[in-house]
């Protein structure tokens, strides 16, 4: 039976799934003042030891949430540990090529972003987010609880039927919105009848989590984040995962027969070239897909993270991409809950995020096409001049094929949103996109270019929780008061920040930039001529084309 006009929801938002994406969404929403219930079927977070790369974009969100210091503190790697990806003929074999400062993870200051990437196990990231969410008075986290049914209520809002897996008791949890952040096998997606489109089961892999006592301290070990082992007997990838000599090791699974633990350990030893004592802590089989949900929204229900996009993990994007979904959806749901969202704003979630998902799906599928065995060559491991020549040839091939995987700052920071809420009417052609190169630009839709003002803070630290109007040139303050008044009338949060710095003005290419809550540029220009129309446009109010043009006048 459908319930009529429920107005007293238990929560503003129900989040199904306490993985990194659900917890990031709960973090974003509670920070914006909303009540959230996270429903997780497992009895704890961090069940699967998967991601290791938390990229610079996620780390920037962690900074915004006040969690970057904790991420750094919990990193298993010492600051001086080289953030390199090493290709070699064996763990204790000949070096072929190394990508230094892979994923921009070296702990050095960079003009382009405020936080370097961290190499930290996903279970630690989830633990940090969980501790933060649990401590928040507006958050409720329910473990051992599974979503079974959902119902969109006629008065707006969603009722979730959830089962306590310990007591078997069934309960209804109501919320204004519900988000399925429930991973690859998303129940929310299935209950809504949303299909995944694309290619299923491209390749199968197995990851082992191992304890190899004394390995980190072995004086013959070349330290690296990842060791790609170009070994004819056991082409694979391995690397340090956590403190206390915990390592990961992964290799494609040959179709047909599942290998025993002993067989897999045999491959590990061959790839290492040293007979070390080791113990398997976990075994994690996984499959590469290339899939996107055919829609991300049904009424008041949304999908985020692996629930709506699945791709190869080569390149370290999946969790990071899902956390960016949580940020985009988080501020838009918040705008709807606070009453200043236009009718089209929530639909812009899919319009904006889907192209970013497609980009990652394409590049990460290309990454999986070049595994270690691609670089095998006769004599590669020989201690001879011919062997050295073979390694030099392989090094060139590795750098060419794998740069998009380990130097992918273009993918991480350079994607640009294009939606009716982004004002580009008077802009020329957008700057060219490159997977490996990120060129900061304030072309609307892009991530606001980063800068370090003279006081040592990050420019991003000065952005408000809502929109931020940056005044960068010599523009008159009077024009801004009209925008401030229009924002106040709408109850749209807006902060003004003035920075008289010619270099930053040049970087932004305009006297003003209007930056969204997710740090993307919504509009830039030298004059604020139609503030009310501009705000209507960027908050997703359906507006006529002529009005849109007026709003964009510079
Ligand atoms: C080998 C490997 C390495 C990877 N490395 C990286 C990397 O370096 N960087 C990176 O960014 N990404 C990486 N990824 C991808 C990353 O692990 C995923 O993208 C990420 O876990 C997705 O997060 P999520 O929160 O969307 O889904 P999940 O992590 O799958 O979380 C979903 C949660 O929902 C819960 N759930 C499901 N159904 C229900 C229900 N009905 N009721 C209640 N709860 C439910 C599940 O128990 C689960 O806890 C890697 C993946 C693999 C396989």
Short mmCIF file of N, CA and C in Angstrom, two decimals, residues 202 286-290 310-318 360-361 363-369:
data_model
loop_
_atom_site.label_atom_id
_atom_site.label_comp_id
_atom_site.label_asym_id
_atom_site.label_seq_id
_atom_site.Cartn_x
_atom_site.Cartn_y
_atom_site.Cartn_z
N UNK A 202 35.37 -9.01 -18.71
CA UNK A 202 36.43 -8.95 -19.72
C UNK A 202 37.62 -9.82 -19.33
N UNK A 286 38.54 -11.19 -8.47
CA UNK A 286 37.73 -10.08 -9.02
C UNK A 286 37.75 -10.11 -10.54
N UNK A 287 36.75 -9.47 -11.11
CA UNK A 287 36.54 -9.52 -12.56
C UNK A 287 36.50 -8.11 -13.12
N UNK A 288 37.07 -7.93 -14.29
CA UNK A 288 37.04 -6.60 -14.93
C UNK A 288 35.80 -6.50 -15.82
N UNK A 289 35.04 -5.44 -15.62
CA UNK A 289 33.89 -5.15 -16.48
C UNK A 289 34.10 -3.78 -17.12
N UNK A 290 33.20 -3.44 -18.01
CA UNK A 290 33.21 -2.10 -18.62
C UNK A 290 31.74 -1.70 -18.72
N UNK A 310 31.30 0.47 -13.45
CA UNK A 310 32.25 -0.61 -13.14
C UNK A 310 33.29 -0.68 -14.23
N UNK A 311 34.55 -0.71 -13.83
CA UNK A 311 35.63 -0.71 -14.82
C UNK A 311 36.86 -1.32 -14.20
N UNK A 312 37.90 -1.45 -15.00
CA UNK A 312 39.14 -2.05 -14.51
C UNK A 312 39.77 -1.15 -13.44
N UNK A 313 40.37 -1.76 -12.40
CA UNK A 313 40.99 -0.93 -11.36
C UNK A 313 42.38 -0.42 -11.75
N UNK A 314 42.87 -0.79 -12.95
CA UNK A 314 44.22 -0.35 -13.35
C UNK A 314 44.19 1.16 -13.60
N UNK A 315 44.94 1.88 -12.79
CA UNK A 315 44.92 3.34 -12.83
C UNK A 315 44.42 3.91 -11.50
N UNK A 316 43.79 3.05 -10.69
CA UNK A 316 43.38 3.47 -9.34
C UNK A 316 42.29 4.53 -9.32
N UNK A 317 41.21 4.30 -10.10
CA UNK A 317 40.19 5.35 -10.20
C UNK A 317 38.86 5.05 -9.50
N UNK A 318 38.48 3.76 -9.33
CA UNK A 318 37.09 3.42 -8.98
C UNK A 318 36.57 4.10 -7.72
N UNK A 360 36.87 7.60 -17.54
CA UNK A 360 37.64 6.66 -16.73
C UNK A 360 37.46 5.23 -17.25
N UNK A 361 36.25 4.91 -17.66
CA UNK A 361 36.01 3.56 -18.17
C UNK A 361 36.88 3.30 -19.40
N UNK A 363 39.78 4.91 -20.32
CA UNK A 363 41.23 4.87 -20.06
C UNK A 363 41.60 3.65 -19.23
N UNK A 364 40.74 3.27 -18.28
CA UNK A 364 41.13 2.12 -17.44
C UNK A 364 41.01 0.81 -18.23
N UNK A 365 40.16 0.79 -19.25
CA UNK A 365 40.11 -0.42 -20.09
C UNK A 365 41.38 -0.49 -20.95
N UNK A 366 41.85 0.67 -21.41
CA UNK A 366 43.13 0.65 -22.15
C UNK A 366 44.27 0.21 -21.24
N UNK A 367 44.21 0.63 -19.97
CA UNK A 367 45.28 0.24 -19.04
C UNK A 367 45.36 -1.28 -18.88
N UNK A 368 44.21 -1.93 -18.84
CA UNK A 368 44.23 -3.37 -18.59
C UNK A 368 44.71 -4.14 -19.82
N UNK A 369 44.74 -3.45 -20.96
CA UNK A 369 45.19 -4.12 -22.18
C UNK A 369 46.71 -4.31 -22.17
#
